[in-house]
Coordinates of C-alpha atoms and ligand atoms in Angstrom, one line a residue:
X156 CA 0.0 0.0 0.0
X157 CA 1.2 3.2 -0.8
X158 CA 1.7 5.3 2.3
X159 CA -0.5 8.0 0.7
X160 CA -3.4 5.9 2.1
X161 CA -2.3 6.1 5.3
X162 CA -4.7 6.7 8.0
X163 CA -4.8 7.5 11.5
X164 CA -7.3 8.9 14.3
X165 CA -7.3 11.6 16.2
X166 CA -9.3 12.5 19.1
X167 CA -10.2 16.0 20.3
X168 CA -10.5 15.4 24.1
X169 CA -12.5 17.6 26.1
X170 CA -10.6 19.9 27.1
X171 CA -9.8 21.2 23.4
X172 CA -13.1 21.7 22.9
X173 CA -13.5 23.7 25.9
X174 CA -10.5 25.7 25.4
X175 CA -11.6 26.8 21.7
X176 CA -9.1 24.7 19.7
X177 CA -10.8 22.7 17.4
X178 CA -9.9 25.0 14.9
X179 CA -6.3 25.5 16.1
X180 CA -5.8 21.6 15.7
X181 CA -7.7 21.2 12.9
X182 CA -5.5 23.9 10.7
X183 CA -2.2 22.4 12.3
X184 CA -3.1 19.2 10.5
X185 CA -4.2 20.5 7.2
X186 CA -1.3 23.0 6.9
X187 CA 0.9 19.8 6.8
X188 CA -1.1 18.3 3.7
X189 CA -3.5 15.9 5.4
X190 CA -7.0 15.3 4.6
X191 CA -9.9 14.9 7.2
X192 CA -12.0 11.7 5.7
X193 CA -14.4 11.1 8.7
X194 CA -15.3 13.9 11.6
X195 CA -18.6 13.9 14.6
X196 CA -18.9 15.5 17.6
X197 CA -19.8 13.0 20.5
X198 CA -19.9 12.2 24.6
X199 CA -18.1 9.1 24.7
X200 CA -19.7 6.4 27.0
X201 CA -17.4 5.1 29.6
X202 CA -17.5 2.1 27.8
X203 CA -16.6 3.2 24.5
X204 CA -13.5 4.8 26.3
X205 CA -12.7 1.5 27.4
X206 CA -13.1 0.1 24.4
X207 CA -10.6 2.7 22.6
X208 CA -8.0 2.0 24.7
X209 CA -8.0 -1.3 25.0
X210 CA -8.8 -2.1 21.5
X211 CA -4.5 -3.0 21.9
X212 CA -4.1 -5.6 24.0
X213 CA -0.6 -4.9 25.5
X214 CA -1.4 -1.2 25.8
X215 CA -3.0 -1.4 30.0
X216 CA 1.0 -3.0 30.4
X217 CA 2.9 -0.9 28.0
X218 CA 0.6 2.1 29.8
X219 CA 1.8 0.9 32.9
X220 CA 5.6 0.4 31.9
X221 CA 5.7 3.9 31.2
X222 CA 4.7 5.2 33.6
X223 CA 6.5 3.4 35.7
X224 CA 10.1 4.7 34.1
X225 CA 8.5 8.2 33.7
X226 CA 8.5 8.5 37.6
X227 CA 11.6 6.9 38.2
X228 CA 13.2 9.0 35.4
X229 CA 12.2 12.2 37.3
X230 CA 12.9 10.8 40.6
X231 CA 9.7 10.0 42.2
X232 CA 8.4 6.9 43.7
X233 CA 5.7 4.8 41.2
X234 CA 2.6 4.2 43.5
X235 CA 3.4 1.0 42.3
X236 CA 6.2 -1.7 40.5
X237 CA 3.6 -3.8 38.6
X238 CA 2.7 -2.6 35.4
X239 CA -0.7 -3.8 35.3
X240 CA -1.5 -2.0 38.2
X241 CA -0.4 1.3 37.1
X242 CA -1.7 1.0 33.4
X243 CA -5.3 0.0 34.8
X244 CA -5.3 3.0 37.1
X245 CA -4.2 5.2 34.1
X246 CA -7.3 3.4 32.3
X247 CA -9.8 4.2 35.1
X248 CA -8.6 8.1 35.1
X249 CA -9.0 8.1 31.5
X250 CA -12.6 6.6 31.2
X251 CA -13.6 10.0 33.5
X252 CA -11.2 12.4 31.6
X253 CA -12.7 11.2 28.0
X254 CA -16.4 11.3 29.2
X255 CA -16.8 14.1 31.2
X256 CA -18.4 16.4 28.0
X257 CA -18.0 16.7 24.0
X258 CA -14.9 15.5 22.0
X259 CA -14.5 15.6 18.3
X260 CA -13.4 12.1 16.4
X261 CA -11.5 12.4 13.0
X262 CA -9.8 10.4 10.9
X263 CA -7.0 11.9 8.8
X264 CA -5.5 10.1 5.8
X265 CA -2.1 11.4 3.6
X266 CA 1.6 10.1 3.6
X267 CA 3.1 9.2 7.1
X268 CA -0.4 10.1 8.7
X269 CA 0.3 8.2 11.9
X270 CA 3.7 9.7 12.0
X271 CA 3.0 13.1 10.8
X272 CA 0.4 13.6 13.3
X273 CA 2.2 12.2 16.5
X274 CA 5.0 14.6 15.7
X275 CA 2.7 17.7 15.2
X276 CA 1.1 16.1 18.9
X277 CA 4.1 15.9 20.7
X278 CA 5.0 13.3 23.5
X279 CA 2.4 12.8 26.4
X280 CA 3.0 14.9 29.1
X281 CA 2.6 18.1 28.3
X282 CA 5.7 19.6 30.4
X283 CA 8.0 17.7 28.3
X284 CA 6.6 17.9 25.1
X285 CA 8.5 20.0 22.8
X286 CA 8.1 23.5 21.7
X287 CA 6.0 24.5 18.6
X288 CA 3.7 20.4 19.2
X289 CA 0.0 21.0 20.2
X290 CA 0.7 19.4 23.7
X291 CA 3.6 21.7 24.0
X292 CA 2.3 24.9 23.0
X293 CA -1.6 25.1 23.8
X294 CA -1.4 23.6 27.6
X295 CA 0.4 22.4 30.9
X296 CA 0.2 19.7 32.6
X297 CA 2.3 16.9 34.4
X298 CA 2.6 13.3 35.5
X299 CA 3.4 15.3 38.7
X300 CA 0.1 17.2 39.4
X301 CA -2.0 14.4 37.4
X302 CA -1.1 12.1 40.0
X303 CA -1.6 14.6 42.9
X304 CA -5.0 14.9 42.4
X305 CA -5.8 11.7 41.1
X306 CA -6.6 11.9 37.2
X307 CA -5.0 11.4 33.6
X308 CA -2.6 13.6 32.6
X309 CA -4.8 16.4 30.5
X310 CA -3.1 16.7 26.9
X311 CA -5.9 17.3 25.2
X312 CA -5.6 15.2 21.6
X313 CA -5.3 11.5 21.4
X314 CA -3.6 10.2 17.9
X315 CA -3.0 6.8 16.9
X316 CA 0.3 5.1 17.9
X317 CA 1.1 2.6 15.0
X318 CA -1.0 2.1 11.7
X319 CA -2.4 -1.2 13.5
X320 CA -3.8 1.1 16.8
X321 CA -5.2 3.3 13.8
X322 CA -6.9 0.7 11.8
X323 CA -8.8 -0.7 14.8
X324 CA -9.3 2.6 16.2
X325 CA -10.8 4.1 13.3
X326 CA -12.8 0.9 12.6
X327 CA -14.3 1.3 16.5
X328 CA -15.4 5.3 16.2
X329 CA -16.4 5.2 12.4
X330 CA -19.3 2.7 10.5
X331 CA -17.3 2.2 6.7
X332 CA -19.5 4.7 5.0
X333 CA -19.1 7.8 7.8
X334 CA -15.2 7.4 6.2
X335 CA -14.9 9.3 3.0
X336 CA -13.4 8.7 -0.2
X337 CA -12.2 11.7 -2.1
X338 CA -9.1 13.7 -4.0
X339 CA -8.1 17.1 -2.4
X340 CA -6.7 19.4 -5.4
X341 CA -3.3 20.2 -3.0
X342 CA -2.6 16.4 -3.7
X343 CA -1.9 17.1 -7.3
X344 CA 1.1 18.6 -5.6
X345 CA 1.6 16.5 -2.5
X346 CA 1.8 13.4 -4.4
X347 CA 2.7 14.0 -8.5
X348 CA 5.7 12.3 -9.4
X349 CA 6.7 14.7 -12.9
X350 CA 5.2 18.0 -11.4
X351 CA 4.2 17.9 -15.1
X352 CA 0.5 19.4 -14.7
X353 CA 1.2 23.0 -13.1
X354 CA 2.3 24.6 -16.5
X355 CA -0.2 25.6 -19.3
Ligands
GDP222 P1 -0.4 8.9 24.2 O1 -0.5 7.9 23.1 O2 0.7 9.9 24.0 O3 -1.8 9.7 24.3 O4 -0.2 8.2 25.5 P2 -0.7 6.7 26.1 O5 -1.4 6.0 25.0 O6 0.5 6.1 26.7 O7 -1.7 7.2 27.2 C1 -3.0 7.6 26.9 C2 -3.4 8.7 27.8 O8 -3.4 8.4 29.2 C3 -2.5 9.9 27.7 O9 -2.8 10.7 26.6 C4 -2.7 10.6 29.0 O10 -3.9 11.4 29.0 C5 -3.0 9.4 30.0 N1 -1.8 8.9 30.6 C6 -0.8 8.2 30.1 N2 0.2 7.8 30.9 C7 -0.2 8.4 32.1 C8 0.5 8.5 33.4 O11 1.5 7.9 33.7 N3 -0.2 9.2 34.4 C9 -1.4 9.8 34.2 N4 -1.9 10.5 35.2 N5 -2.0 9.8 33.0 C10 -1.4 9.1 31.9
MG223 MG1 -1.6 6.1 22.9

């Protein structure tokens, strides 16, 4: 497959929404050449939030795993040294963070579109993420005052890891005909080979 068709989902979480930067995110990802092929506005039931997370089966461990380092690599005590633990606490803090009000669901498709996205995302906590990524630039948040009061780490976007995560992911949030097939006129740019059809 040619990675032009790749696709990848991207959730708004609540707190973009009620910051005001749908738009914001939106533009970030079509500035970079992707195309939006499925979009709705919902209130995620706690089970679909389950369901979205777990749709991987290592992620409650891998969750957990990193976590784990995460604290250790900034000097703090993990509440706990089994994985499982940790990644199913992170999974009951996120079933409240994702249902507490509207998020908006999208697919994305173009070249690299896991990878594109995650970059323009940044890494999960917001006080590390770097400068100039959505997560970086349009919030704060830590592992540190997450845990303090109890709840996930507010970064407000969730994008696909891998193109596996996305296929399932997309295939959870989206029936097959809410996805959309259809050219964009920037990818007679994006993706011509000659550049052969710009002059008269
Ligand atoms: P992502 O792919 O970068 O979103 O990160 P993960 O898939 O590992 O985790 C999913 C979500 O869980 C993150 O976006 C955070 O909102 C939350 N989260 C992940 N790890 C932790 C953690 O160690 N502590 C807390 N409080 N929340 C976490
Ligand atoms: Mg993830």
């Amino acid at each position: 497959m040619h990675r032009k068709s790749e696709k990848t989902l991207v959730i708004l979480k609540p707190d973009s929404i009620q910051r005001g930067l749908i738009g914001e995110i939106i533009s970030r990802f079509e500035r970079a050449g992707l195309k939006m092929i499925g979009v709705k506005l919902v209130v995620p039931t706690a089970a679909m939030a389950e369901k979205h997370y777990t749709t991987d089966p290592e992620w409650i461990m891998k969750t957990g795993r990193k976590s784990i380092e995460a604290y250790k690599k900034n000097g703090k005590k993990p509440p706990s040294d089994n994985p499982e633990e940790v990644g199913k606490k992170v999974l009951n803090n996120l079933k409240h963070y994702l249902t507490c009000g509207p998020v908006v669901v999208m697919a994305w498709r173009g070249i690299h579109a896991v990878g594109v996205i995650r970059k323009l995302v940044g890494s999960t906590e917001p006080l590390s993420s770097d400068v100039g990524t959505i997560r970086g630039d349009y919030t704060i948040d830590s592992y540190e005052i997450a845990d303090l009061d109890g709840r996930a780490v507010r970064n407000l976007i969730h994008a696909s890891g891998t193109e596996d995560e996305a296929e399932k992911e997309i295939s959870l949030w989206f029936k097959k005909d809410e996805i959309i097939k259809y050219n964009l006129v920037s990818e007679r740019i994006l993706y011509d080979i000659n550049l052969d059809g710009i002059l008269e």
